[in-house]
Tab-separated table of C-alpha atoms and ligand atoms in Angstrom:
chain	number	residue	atom	x	y	z
A	25	MET	CA	0.000	0.000	0.000
A	26	ALA	CA	1.248	3.433	-0.847
A	27	ALA	CA	0.155	6.888	0.121
A	28	GLU	CA	-3.218	7.443	-1.528
A	29	VAL	CA	-2.224	10.645	-3.286
A	30	LEU	CA	0.121	8.614	-5.486
A	31	ASN	CA	-2.795	6.514	-6.672
A	32	LEU	CA	-5.366	9.225	-7.126
A	33	LYS	CA	-7.826	8.142	-9.791
A	34	LEU	CA	-8.206	10.330	-12.817
A	35	ALA	CA	-10.411	13.324	-12.150
A	36	SER	CA	-10.511	12.720	-8.428
A	37	SER	CA	-8.975	15.029	-5.888
A	38	ALA	CA	-7.397	15.014	-2.467
A	39	THR	CA	-7.480	17.602	0.242
A	40	VAL	CA	-3.951	18.141	1.488
A	41	SER	CA	-3.610	19.417	5.009
A	42	TYR	CA	-1.151	19.452	7.881
A	43	GLY	CA	-1.787	16.377	10.016
A	44	ASP	CA	-2.784	16.255	13.700
A	45	ALA	CA	0.764	15.565	14.724
A	46	PHE	CA	2.512	17.757	12.155
A	47	GLY	CA	5.976	18.769	13.258
A	48	SER	CA	6.062	16.497	16.300
A	49	GLU	CA	8.513	14.079	14.677
A	50	ASP	CA	11.870	14.779	13.127
A	51	PHE	CA	12.393	12.678	10.023
A	52	LYS	CA	15.608	12.189	8.085
A	53	LEU	CA	15.506	11.281	4.417
A	54	LEU	CA	18.248	8.895	3.335
A	55	GLU	CA	18.785	8.325	-0.368
A	56	VAL	CA	20.002	4.786	-1.039
A	57	ASP	CA	20.320	2.490	-4.014
A	58	GLU	CA	18.158	-0.631	-4.296
A	59	ARG	CA	20.932	-2.913	-3.072
A	60	ILE	CA	21.529	-0.914	0.101
A	61	LEU	CA	17.793	-0.488	0.625
A	62	LYS	CA	17.364	-4.255	0.563
A	63	GLU	CA	20.073	-4.719	3.174
A	64	LEU	CA	18.645	-1.861	5.241
A	65	LEU	CA	15.197	-3.461	5.352
A	66	GLN	CA	16.432	-7.033	5.866
A	67	ASP	CA	19.411	-6.791	8.184
A	68	GLY	CA	19.770	-3.123	9.040
A	69	LEU	CA	22.745	-0.810	8.678
A	70	THR	CA	24.888	1.012	11.217
A	71	ILE	CA	25.916	4.623	11.654
A	72	LYS	CA	29.318	4.825	13.341
A	73	GLY	CA	31.342	7.667	14.759
A	74	GLY	CA	32.677	9.134	17.966
A	75	PRO	CA	32.082	12.719	19.076
A	76	ASP	CA	35.099	13.929	17.073
A	77	ASP	CA	34.465	11.860	13.947
A	78	GLU	CA	32.365	12.561	10.937
A	79	ALA	CA	29.716	9.883	11.098
A	80	VAL	CA	29.796	7.163	8.463
A	81	LEU	CA	27.213	4.591	7.503
A	82	CYS	CA	28.303	0.976	7.202
A	83	THR	CA	26.694	-1.888	5.349
A	84	SER	CA	28.038	-5.382	6.007
A	85	ALA	CA	30.610	-4.834	3.246
A	86	ALA	CA	31.305	-1.137	2.717
A	87	THR	CA	31.656	2.249	4.398
A	88	TYR	CA	29.886	5.400	3.235
A	89	ALA	CA	30.327	9.066	4.053
A	90	ILE	CA	27.029	10.838	4.714
A	91	LYS	CA	26.457	14.047	2.782
A	92	TYR	CA	23.578	16.439	3.422
A	93	VAL	CA	21.972	17.950	0.338
A	94	SER	CA	19.578	20.786	1.041
A	95	THR	CA	16.737	22.038	-1.116
A	96	SER	CA	15.042	25.415	-1.292
A	97	ASN	CA	11.843	23.789	-2.484
A	98	THR	CA	9.000	22.909	-0.184
A	99	VAL	CA	8.833	19.163	0.353
A	100	LEU	CA	5.742	17.679	1.995
A	101	LEU	CA	5.822	14.136	3.380
A	102	ILE	CA	2.578	12.202	3.286
A	103	PRO	CA	2.331	8.687	4.754
A	104	PRO	CA	-0.362	6.242	3.702
A	105	SER	CA	-3.379	6.908	5.832
A	106	GLU	CA	-5.703	4.506	7.580
A	107	LYS	CA	-8.638	6.833	7.433
A	108	ILE	CA	-9.629	7.422	3.865
A	109	THR	CA	-12.644	9.620	3.591
A	110	ASN	CA	-14.642	8.538	0.620
A	111	GLY	CA	-17.395	11.084	0.560
A	112	ASN	CA	-18.927	13.192	-2.086
A	113	ASN	CA	-17.921	16.749	-2.503
A	114	ASP	CA	-19.836	19.402	-4.377
A	115	ASP	CA	-19.241	18.143	-7.886
A	116	GLY	CA	-19.919	14.572	-6.933
A	117	MET	CA	-16.341	13.335	-7.295
A	118	GLY	CA	-14.700	11.115	-4.705
A	119	PHE	CA	-12.040	12.783	-2.582
A	120	THR	CA	-9.249	11.796	-0.287
A	121	MET	CA	-7.709	13.380	2.774
A	122	ALA	CA	-3.941	13.541	2.633
A	123	GLN	CA	-2.207	14.469	5.850
A	124	VAL	CA	1.245	15.983	5.784
A	125	VAL	CA	3.222	14.771	8.799
A	126	ALA	CA	6.417	16.711	8.142
A	127	THR	CA	8.242	18.906	5.689
A	128	SER	CA	11.829	18.330	4.658
A	129	SER	CA	14.538	20.797	3.821
A	130	GLY	CA	16.978	18.277	2.407
A	131	HIS	CA	18.115	14.693	2.297
A	132	LEU	CA	21.170	12.591	3.067
A	133	GLU	CA	23.237	11.005	0.330
A	134	LEU	CA	25.808	8.235	0.648
A	135	VAL	CA	29.277	8.414	-0.903
A	136	GLU	CA	31.367	5.251	-0.644
A	137	THR	CA	34.558	5.944	1.239
A	138	ALA	CA	37.572	4.134	2.642
A	139	PRO	CA	37.184	2.645	6.125
A	140	GLN	CA	38.910	4.629	8.878
A	141	LEU	CA	41.319	2.026	10.204
A	142	ASP	CA	44.051	4.155	11.779
A	143	ASN	CA	42.674	3.836	15.282
A	144	LEU	CA	42.393	0.037	14.999
A	145	LYS	CA	46.197	-0.246	15.086
A	146	THR	CA	46.370	2.140	18.030
A	147	LEU	CA	43.763	0.162	19.970
A	148	LEU	CA	45.388	-3.219	19.353
A	149	ASN	CA	48.893	-1.955	20.085
A	150	GLN	CA	47.844	-0.849	23.562
A	151	ARG	CA	48.293	-4.375	24.801
A	152	PRO	CA	49.991	-6.815	22.444
A	153	TYR	CA	49.938	-10.466	23.390
A	154	VAL	CA	53.377	-11.067	24.893
A	155	GLU	CA	53.215	-14.378	26.672
A	156	ASP	CA	51.367	-17.595	26.425
A	157	LEU	CA	51.473	-18.549	30.105
A	158	GLU	CA	47.741	-18.289	30.467
A	159	GLY	CA	47.416	-20.821	27.669
A	160	GLY	CA	44.884	-18.699	25.905
A	161	GLN	CA	42.745	-18.376	28.990
A	162	MET	CA	42.292	-15.041	30.713
A	163	GLN	CA	42.885	-14.938	34.423
A	164	GLU	CA	39.699	-13.931	36.149
A	165	ASP	CA	41.225	-11.019	37.995
A	166	GLU	CA	43.173	-9.722	35.022
A	167	PRO	CA	42.336	-6.089	34.272
A	168	LEU	CA	40.588	-5.588	30.948
A	169	GLU	CA	42.165	-2.249	30.159
A	170	GLY	CA	43.573	-2.125	26.648
A	171	LEU	CA	41.701	-5.257	25.570
A	172	TYR	CA	39.024	-5.074	22.910
A	173	SER	CA	36.364	-7.573	21.911
A	174	TRP	CA	34.798	-7.783	18.461
A	175	ASP	CA	31.822	-5.758	19.738
A	176	ASP	CA	34.162	-3.080	21.122
A	177	LEU	CA	36.050	-2.830	17.844
A	178	THR	CA	33.009	-2.767	15.617
A	179	THR	CA	31.667	0.090	17.729
A	180	MET	CA	34.923	2.060	17.825
A	181	VAL	CA	36.222	1.569	14.302
A	182	GLN	CA	34.554	3.291	11.349
A	183	ALA	CA	34.514	0.295	9.031
A	184	SER	CA	32.070	-2.353	7.859
A	185	ASP	CA	32.216	-5.788	9.462
A	186	ARG	CA	33.899	-7.227	6.373
A	187	GLN	CA	36.468	-4.412	6.245
A	188	LEU	CA	37.184	-4.808	9.958
A	189	LYS	CA	37.712	-8.562	9.530
A	190	GLU	CA	40.092	-7.942	6.613
A	191	ALA	CA	41.995	-5.308	8.594
A	192	LEU	CA	42.370	-7.647	11.590
A	193	LYS	CA	43.698	-10.303	9.236
A	194	ALA	CA	46.132	-7.837	7.644
A	195	LEU	CA	47.392	-6.913	11.123
A	196	ASN	CA	47.818	-10.604	11.966
A	197	ALA	CA	45.487	-10.155	14.916
A	198	VAL	CA	43.983	-13.170	16.635
A	199	GLN	CA	41.025	-13.607	18.927
A	200	ILE	CA	42.151	-14.982	22.263
A	201	GLY	CA	39.296	-15.570	24.645
A	202	ASP	CA	36.924	-12.664	24.049
A	203	TYR	CA	39.588	-10.256	22.856
A	204	TRP	CA	41.326	-9.444	19.591
A	205	ARG	CA	45.083	-9.153	20.039
A	206	VAL	CA	48.135	-8.493	17.956
A	207	VAL	CA	50.941	-10.801	18.946
A	208	ASP	CA	54.230	-9.270	20.029
A	209	GLU	CA	56.860	-9.755	17.315
A	210	ARG	CA	59.511	-11.086	19.704
A	211	PHE	CA	57.104	-13.586	21.177
A	212	MET	CA	56.214	-14.653	17.645
A	213	GLN	CA	59.881	-14.985	16.743
A	214	GLY	CA	60.477	-17.215	19.743
A	215	LEU	CA	57.580	-19.390	18.678
A	216	LEU	CA	58.745	-19.504	15.061
A	217	GLU	CA	62.247	-20.538	16.245
A	218	VAL	CA	60.767	-23.389	18.256
A	219	ILE	CA	58.793	-24.522	15.205
A	220	PHE	CA	61.999	-24.536	13.093
A	221	LEU	CA	63.942	-26.382	15.792
A	222	SER	CA	61.175	-28.962	16.054
A	223	ALA	CA	61.125	-29.263	12.271
A	224	VAL	CA	64.831	-30.149	12.276
A	225	GLN	CA	64.384	-32.501	15.224
A	226	HIS	CA	61.409	-34.358	13.742
A	227	ASP	CA	62.518	-34.028	10.149
A	228	TRP	CA	59.421	-32.078	9.117
A	229	ASP	CA	59.032	-30.513	5.712
A	230	LEU	CA	58.470	-26.734	6.105
A	231	LYS	CA	56.345	-26.849	2.958
A	232	CYS	CA	54.131	-29.535	4.414
A	233	LEU	CA	53.764	-29.170	8.160
A	234	GLN	CA	51.159	-31.275	9.918
A	235	GLU	CA	49.200	-28.995	12.191
A	236	ALA	CA	48.394	-31.676	14.766
A	237	ALA	CA	52.048	-32.733	15.035
A	238	VAL	CA	53.271	-29.146	15.439
A	239	VAL	CA	50.638	-28.354	18.058
A	240	GLN	CA	51.513	-31.526	19.967
A	241	ALA	CA	55.265	-30.897	19.855
A	242	LEU	CA	54.928	-27.287	21.004
A	243	LYS	CA	52.692	-28.156	23.932
A	244	ASP	CA	55.866	-29.281	25.710
A	245	ASP	CA	57.233	-25.771	25.299
A	246	CYS	CA	54.044	-24.337	26.822
A	247	TYR	CA	52.641	-22.853	23.646
A	248	SER	CA	48.870	-23.091	23.401
A	249	PRO	CA	47.343	-24.813	20.344
A	250	GLN	CA	45.543	-21.621	19.443
A	251	ILE	CA	48.671	-19.493	19.300
A	252	VAL	CA	50.543	-22.196	17.353
A	253	ARG	CA	47.762	-22.339	14.782
A	254	HIS	CA	47.815	-18.548	14.596
A	255	CYS	CA	51.563	-18.566	13.981
A	256	LEU	CA	51.141	-21.104	11.170
A	257	SER	CA	48.446	-18.954	9.584
A	258	CYS	CA	50.600	-15.815	9.836
A	259	TYR	CA	53.602	-17.375	8.090
A	260	GLY	CA	52.026	-19.955	5.877
A	261	LYS	CA	49.024	-20.985	3.939
A	262	LYS	CA	46.684	-23.815	4.694
A	263	GLY	CA	47.040	-26.798	2.436
A	264	SER	CA	44.849	-29.855	2.149
A	265	THR	CA	43.368	-31.695	5.046
A	266	LEU	CA	44.901	-34.972	6.067
A	267	LEU	CA	42.887	-37.809	7.447
A	268	ASN	CA	44.574	-40.455	9.533
A	269	ASP	CA	43.276	-42.637	12.325
A	270	CYS	CA	39.938	-40.943	11.768
A	271	LYS	CA	41.446	-37.676	12.960
A	272	THR	CA	41.711	-34.713	10.653
A	273	SER	CA	44.789	-32.591	10.548
A	274	HIS	CA	45.500	-29.593	8.372
A	275	LEU	CA	48.690	-29.232	6.415
A	276	TRP	CA	50.530	-25.925	6.346
A	277	GLU	CA	52.983	-24.643	3.781
A	278	LEU	CA	55.288	-21.976	5.184
A	279	ASP	CA	55.713	-18.990	2.892
A	280	ASP	CA	59.318	-18.069	2.028
A	281	THR	CA	58.609	-14.357	1.696
A	282	LYS	CA	56.682	-14.076	4.955
A	283	VAL	CA	59.283	-15.999	6.939
A	284	CYS	CA	62.232	-14.171	5.368
A	285	LEU	CA	60.530	-10.822	5.875
A	286	HIS	CA	60.026	-11.597	9.503
A	287	TYR	CA	63.761	-12.146	9.976
A	288	ALA	CA	64.611	-9.047	7.948
A	289	LYS	CA	62.409	-6.918	10.186
A	290	LEU	CA	64.114	-8.229	13.297
A	291	LEU	CA	67.513	-7.232	11.916
A	292	LEU	CA	66.232	-3.823	10.826
A	293	ARG	CA	64.830	-3.180	14.290
A	294	ASP	CA	68.132	-4.071	15.930
A	295	SER	CA	70.047	-1.519	13.951
A	296	ALA	CA	68.626	1.632	12.370
A	297	LYS	CA	70.784	1.490	9.240
A	298	TRP	CA	72.593	-1.335	7.524
A	299	LYS	CA	75.116	-1.440	4.752
A	300	LEU	CA	73.223	-3.420	2.155
A	301	GLU	CA	75.883	-6.114	1.698
A	302	GLU	CA	76.261	-6.667	5.421
A	303	PHE	CA	72.538	-6.830	5.833
A	304	MET	CA	72.134	-9.451	3.099
A	305	LYS	CA	74.882	-11.545	4.642
A	306	GLU	CA	73.317	-11.379	8.097
A	307	TRP	CA	69.843	-11.964	6.714
A	308	ARG	CA	70.916	-15.160	4.937
A	309	ARG	CA	72.668	-16.316	8.094
A	310	THR	CA	69.621	-15.900	10.375
A	311	THR	CA	66.966	-17.205	7.990
A	312	PRO	CA	66.160	-20.916	8.355
A	313	ALA	CA	67.819	-23.268	5.908
A	314	GLY	CA	65.945	-23.842	2.687
A	315	MET	CA	64.570	-20.314	2.524
A	316	GLU	CA	66.260	-17.837	0.212
A	317	PRO	CA	66.043	-14.113	1.121
A	318	SER	CA	65.883	-11.643	-1.738
A	319	ILE	CA	65.954	-7.840	-1.734
A	320	GLU	CA	62.658	-7.832	-3.684
A	321	MET	CA	60.918	-9.170	-0.578
A	322	LEU	CA	61.626	-5.887	1.192
A	323	ARG	CA	59.536	-3.692	-1.107
A	324	GLY	CA	57.170	-1.679	1.070
A	325	GLU	CA	59.109	-2.664	4.191
A	326	ALA	CA	62.539	-1.083	3.801
A	327	LEU	CA	64.257	1.545	1.666
A	328	VAL	CA	67.641	1.458	-0.005
A	329	GLU	CA	69.532	4.733	-0.113
A	330	LYS	CA	72.609	5.264	-2.249
A	331	LEU	CA	75.290	7.320	-0.534
A	332	GLY	CA	78.266	7.575	-2.889
A	333	PRO	CA	79.425	4.068	-3.727
A	334	GLU	CA	77.555	2.490	-0.822
A	335	SER	CA	73.970	1.395	-0.499
A	336	TRP	CA	72.298	1.648	2.891
A	337	LEU	CA	69.154	-0.070	4.022
A	338	GLN	CA	66.697	1.119	6.630
A	339	LEU	CA	63.323	-0.001	7.945
A	340	TYR	CA	60.416	1.902	6.426
A	341	SER	CA	57.275	-0.159	6.665
A	342	ILE	CA	54.024	0.587	4.893
A	343	SER	CA	52.224	-0.613	8.001
A	344	SER	CA	53.610	2.348	9.955
A	345	LEU	CA	52.189	4.911	7.531
A	346	PRO	CA	48.846	6.719	7.859
A	347	THR	CA	46.024	5.435	5.667
A	348	LYS	CA	44.440	8.726	4.576
A	349	PRO	CA	45.887	9.776	1.194
A	350	ALA	CA	46.821	13.355	2.210
A	351	ASP	CA	48.546	12.123	5.380
A	352	ARG	CA	50.251	9.264	3.546
A	353	PHE	CA	51.813	11.543	0.924
A	354	SER	CA	52.802	14.077	3.545
A	355	ALA	CA	54.596	11.316	5.503
A	356	LEU	CA	56.250	9.978	2.349
A	357	PHE	CA	57.618	13.381	1.343
A	358	LYS	CA	58.842	13.997	4.870
A	359	GLU	CA	60.854	10.802	4.564
A	360	ARG	CA	62.166	11.653	1.108
A	361	ALA	CA	61.762	14.843	-0.914
A	362	LYS	CA	62.077	12.942	-4.198
A	363	TRP	CA	60.770	9.515	-5.029
A	364	GLU	CA	61.410	7.280	-7.987
A	365	TRP	CA	58.360	5.357	-9.103
A	366	ASP	CA	59.892	1.978	-8.265
A	367	ASP	CA	60.494	3.039	-4.664
A	368	LEU	CA	57.176	4.849	-4.306
A	369	GLU	CA	54.858	2.247	-5.776
A	370	PRO	CA	54.993	-0.279	-2.891
A	371	TYR	CA	53.858	2.433	-0.466
A	372	LEU	CA	50.718	3.159	-2.487
A	373	ARG	CA	49.544	-0.415	-2.945
A	374	ASP	CA	46.956	-0.322	-0.189
A	375	MET	CA	45.737	3.144	-1.119
A	376	GLN	CA	42.966	2.481	-3.609
A	377	THR	CA	39.919	4.046	-2.061
A	378	PRO	CA	36.470	3.895	-3.602
A	379	GLY	CA	36.244	6.553	-6.283
A	380	GLN	CA	39.932	7.393	-6.091
A	381	SER	CA	42.581	5.668	-8.170
A	382	VAL	CA	46.318	5.804	-7.507
A	383	GLU	CA	46.669	7.851	-10.713
A	384	ALA	CA	44.205	10.456	-9.404
A	385	MET	CA	46.053	10.567	-6.075
A	386	LEU	CA	49.403	11.100	-7.815
A	387	LEU	CA	47.935	14.014	-9.759
A	388	LYS	CA	46.510	15.524	-6.620
A	389	TYR	CA	49.433	15.132	-4.241
A	390	THR	CA	52.574	14.918	-6.366
A	391	ARG	CA	54.436	16.651	-9.144
A	392	LYS	CA	56.007	14.405	-11.740
A	393	THR	CA	59.213	15.345	-13.522
A	394	GLN	CA	61.241	13.400	-16.021
A	395	PRO	CA	64.647	14.978	-16.733
A	396	THR	CA	65.090	13.037	-19.981
A	397	ALA	CA	62.816	10.738	-21.908
A	398	SER	CA	64.877	7.711	-20.939
A	399	SER	CA	65.315	8.501	-17.238
A	400	ALA	CA	62.967	7.395	-14.493
A	401	ALA	CA	60.131	9.698	-13.448
A	402	ILE	CA	60.668	11.585	-10.203
A	403	TYR	CA	57.808	12.481	-7.868
A	404	THR	CA	57.984	15.499	-5.559
A	405	ALA	CA	55.426	17.106	-3.260
A	406	ARG	CA	52.834	19.316	-4.888
B	26	MET	CA	29.337	4.999	19.082
B	27	GLN	CA	26.977	2.961	16.948
B	28	ILE	CA	23.479	3.842	15.853
B	29	PRO	CA	21.522	0.980	14.290
B	30	VAL	CA	19.444	1.925	11.253
B	31	LYS	CA	16.726	-0.612	10.625
B	32	CYS	CA	13.162	-1.334	9.723
B	33	GLY	CA	10.907	-1.767	12.693
B	34	CYS	CA	7.804	-2.937	10.886
B	35	GLY	CA	8.880	-5.708	8.535
B	36	GLY	CA	7.282	-4.127	5.503
B	37	CYS	CA	7.854	-0.453	4.993
B	38	GLU	CA	5.125	1.290	3.072
B	39	GLU	CA	5.545	3.821	0.362
B	40	TRP	CA	5.020	7.422	1.347
B	41	ALA	CA	4.207	10.256	-0.999
B	42	MET	CA	6.392	13.276	-1.444
B	43	VAL	CA	4.977	16.489	-2.794
B	44	GLU	CA	7.529	19.021	-3.940
B	45	LEU	CA	6.720	22.656	-4.705
B	46	GLN	CA	8.886	25.509	-5.841
B	47	GLY	CA	9.235	28.219	-3.246
B	48	SER	CA	7.787	28.159	0.200
B	49	LEU	CA	4.361	28.042	1.773
B	50	ASP	CA	3.584	31.291	3.489
B	51	ILE	CA	1.227	30.634	6.329
B	52	GLN	CA	-0.838	33.632	7.373
B	53	HIS	CA	-2.567	34.247	10.632
B	54	ALA	CA	-2.174	30.707	11.831
B	55	THR	CA	-1.193	30.050	15.410
B	56	SER	CA	-0.734	26.359	14.874
B	57	LEU	CA	-0.344	24.295	11.735
B	58	GLN	CA	-2.042	21.135	12.930
B	59	ASN	CA	-5.068	20.303	10.802
B	60	LEU	CA	-4.588	23.431	8.738
B	61	SER	CA	-5.661	22.862	5.153
B	62	ILE	CA	-2.982	23.489	2.549
B	63	GLY	CA	-4.867	22.964	-0.669
B	64	SER	CA	-6.576	20.651	-3.051
B	65	LEU	CA	-4.770	18.200	-5.254
B	66	CYS	CA	-6.400	16.875	-8.391
B	67	HIS	CA	-5.345	14.214	-10.884
B	68	THR	CA	-6.394	15.997	-14.052
B	69	SER	CA	-5.122	13.840	-16.915
B	70	ALA	CA	-2.788	10.925	-17.652
B	71	ASN	CA	0.261	12.287	-15.837
B	72	LYS	CA	-0.949	15.744	-14.920
B	73	TYR	CA	-1.757	16.963	-11.482
B	74	LYS	CA	-3.173	20.267	-10.328
B	75	PHE	CA	-2.562	21.675	-6.875
B	76	VAL	CA	-4.687	24.605	-5.792
B	77	ILE	CA	-3.283	26.501	-2.833
B	78	GLY	CA	-5.225	29.549	-1.766
B	79	TYR	CA	-5.693	31.562	-4.924
B	80	HIS	CA	-2.831	29.890	-6.745
B	81	GLU	CA	-2.824	26.966	-9.074
B	82	LEU	CA	0.205	24.762	-9.735
B	83	GLU	CA	0.682	22.164	-12.440
B	84	GLY	CA	2.752	19.096	-11.855
B	85	THR	CA	3.582	15.498	-12.722
B	86	LYS	CA	4.277	12.247	-10.912
B	87	VAL	CA	8.013	11.481	-11.122
B	88	ALA	CA	9.769	8.236	-10.215
B	89	LEU	CA	12.878	8.941	-8.117
B	90	LYS	CA	16.203	7.780	-9.568
B	91	LYS	CA	17.040	6.198	-6.242
B	92	PRO	CA	14.643	5.332	-3.430
B	93	ILE	CA	14.641	7.343	-0.216
B	94	ALA	CA	14.282	5.757	3.195
B	95	ILE	CA	12.442	7.843	5.773
B	96	LEU	CA	14.178	7.542	9.127
B	97	LYS	CA	12.845	8.414	12.534
B	98	LYS	CA	15.048	8.737	15.605
B	99	ILE	CA	13.977	6.512	18.462
B	100	LYS	CA	15.430	6.695	21.957
B	101	HIS	CA	15.306	3.604	24.109
B	102	SER	CA	15.781	4.016	27.803
B	103	ASP	CA	14.796	0.455	28.463
B	104	GLY	CA	15.870	-1.672	31.381
B	105	MET	CA	16.950	-4.404	29.006
B	106	GLU	CA	20.616	-3.538	29.301
B	107	ILE	CA	22.036	-5.400	32.230
B	108	ASP	CA	25.631	-4.965	31.139
B	109	PRO	CA	27.129	-2.578	33.723
B	110	GLN	CA	29.523	-1.148	31.109
B	111	LEU	CA	26.571	0.032	29.099
B	112	ALA	CA	24.931	1.613	32.108
B	113	ALA	CA	26.905	4.774	31.427
B	114	THR	CA	24.822	5.264	28.305
B	115	PRO	CA	21.309	4.601	29.519
B	116	VAL	CA	19.710	5.989	26.392
B	117	SER	CA	20.361	4.063	23.237
B	118	VAL	CA	19.427	5.693	19.987
B	119	GLU	CA	18.153	3.935	16.925
B	120	MET	CA	17.109	5.183	13.524
B	121	GLN	CA	14.014	3.369	12.390
B	122	VAL	CA	12.861	3.201	8.794
B	123	VAL	CA	9.207	4.194	8.778
B	124	GLY	CA	8.613	4.468	5.058
B	125	ILE	CA	10.092	4.502	1.578
B	126	ILE	CA	9.711	7.175	-1.064
B	127	ARG	CA	9.869	6.058	-4.677
B	128	HIS	CA	7.739	8.726	-6.374
B	129	LYS	CA	7.086	12.378	-5.925
B	130	LEU	CA	4.471	14.749	-7.204
B	131	LEU	CA	6.611	17.540	-8.552
B	132	PHE	CA	5.123	20.997	-9.108
B	133	LYS	CA	7.898	22.955	-10.702
B	134	THR	CA	5.889	25.599	-12.459
B	135	ARG	CA	5.483	29.048	-10.995
B	136	PRO	CA	2.110	29.490	-9.374
B	137	LYS	CA	-0.606	30.891	-11.598
B	138	ALA	CA	-3.131	33.217	-9.972
B	139	LEU	CA	-6.671	31.905	-10.147
B	140	ILE	CA	-8.243	35.345	-9.702
B	141	SER	CA	-6.515	38.481	-10.833
B	142	LYS	CA	-7.523	40.531	-7.830
B	143	VAL	CA	-7.522	39.061	-4.397
B	144	GLU	CA	-10.183	40.910	-2.480
B	145	ALA	CA	-10.122	39.347	0.915
B	146	LYS	CA	-7.795	36.637	2.096
B	147	PRO	CA	-9.523	34.133	4.317
B	148	LYS	CA	-7.864	33.547	7.614
B	149	ARG	CA	-5.668	30.546	8.281
B	150	MET	CA	-5.061	29.881	4.643
B	151	PRO	CA	-1.570	29.227	3.349
B	152	THR	CA	-0.457	31.006	0.217
B	153	LEU	CA	2.504	30.282	-1.948
B	154	LEU	CA	5.610	32.362	-2.328
B	155	GLY	CA	7.363	31.730	-5.609
B	156	HIS	CA	11.037	32.387	-6.115
C	30	LIG	ZN1	9.731	-0.884	8.073
């Protein structure tokens, strides 16, 4: 059923008047497309934002900025009415009463936007998971400060559920008990070392680790099954499922790049700058046998700087950079006044936001120069 | 903070939207409730006539490019929340969809005077101010 005035029969008329309760309710008009409308009516949507944020609207998959569009026209809102007066007026035609419940001076429009994930890192870094003594179980009297559950995060972070899940995965966060945690890198390194030692001891193939065997072996070293599985998922990918003795066990293939990168980061944290050759030597020495480090693996994680005949390497991780385009470029140009495309590109990989391509961002935030046709393009701040 | 936006009825009905150029100028009215605005008539296939005071507007029914959800703010101060952490915010706010707009009656012409000379304006009758 729709408001009667929309279905007025030919030659019939309606008396339009302000309703009994006109002006008592404040209505907001939200323009949506059919897909969002369907989700809104079926599952509902969520408006998110703290007192200092601009509110966003989230569907299960995407995040939208909310834009107010005002009109100078008079807009009358008329709901369907229960009480249709079908009488006869002077000329014998049927007529309808249409009651205006509110007027509107504008509506809200949605513009898809990038999720605001900067504060997620800050929240999770308040209390990284540093020890496994509790075996995944929280002590009852442990203070909850700095710990965030899924419900806390979904309330505090301006992102859709899907985007939040992806961001937690990208941060290698894990749910332990009720809380989402990032695991301290040194703790993770210790665990990884134990896995490699066990692999040597039991003659395991790092490309084909049996989850059940790893979990069992590491129990003796007081690592909980959950944190072992998390470690395997951070540094490897799940292979097929193995069935033996009616028990299922997953197989894990450790990823060369992820493992090597982990060891590179440890070295780069120990010393601010490395001579490239010395770094490569040390990197090969610390990385487990069978895994071959390569400088390509460091794109987006470290920068090589040429000083005279020497090349120096320093940590510069994309994960430490702000996510908003203006802030990202400002940080990049603070680090280096001039960027070659090859160096710059890895730091823009995660920057595609809805409605904004990397090309558009480069035009907006950088100036491109090319000294000669054959030389590499140089980007400077605009 | 999170504000749920959802349908509370399970089947939102279509509302009508009537859009006029300019603004309604209400004269001598102390309150708007039950005040008559005018008479709307479906004159031919897709032609509508809206008579407001001594002015006549011509319009059409237009399908909106995108639907509009009508939201109403609802404050719950229910005792359902037993979580002590939530006790600090006793009032939870929700935006409820109460209707959908898919069509509007659009009167974009300037008002045409029905009588050339207005002799006496009746009280409590809105008139139209064009732009
Ligand atoms: Zn509804």
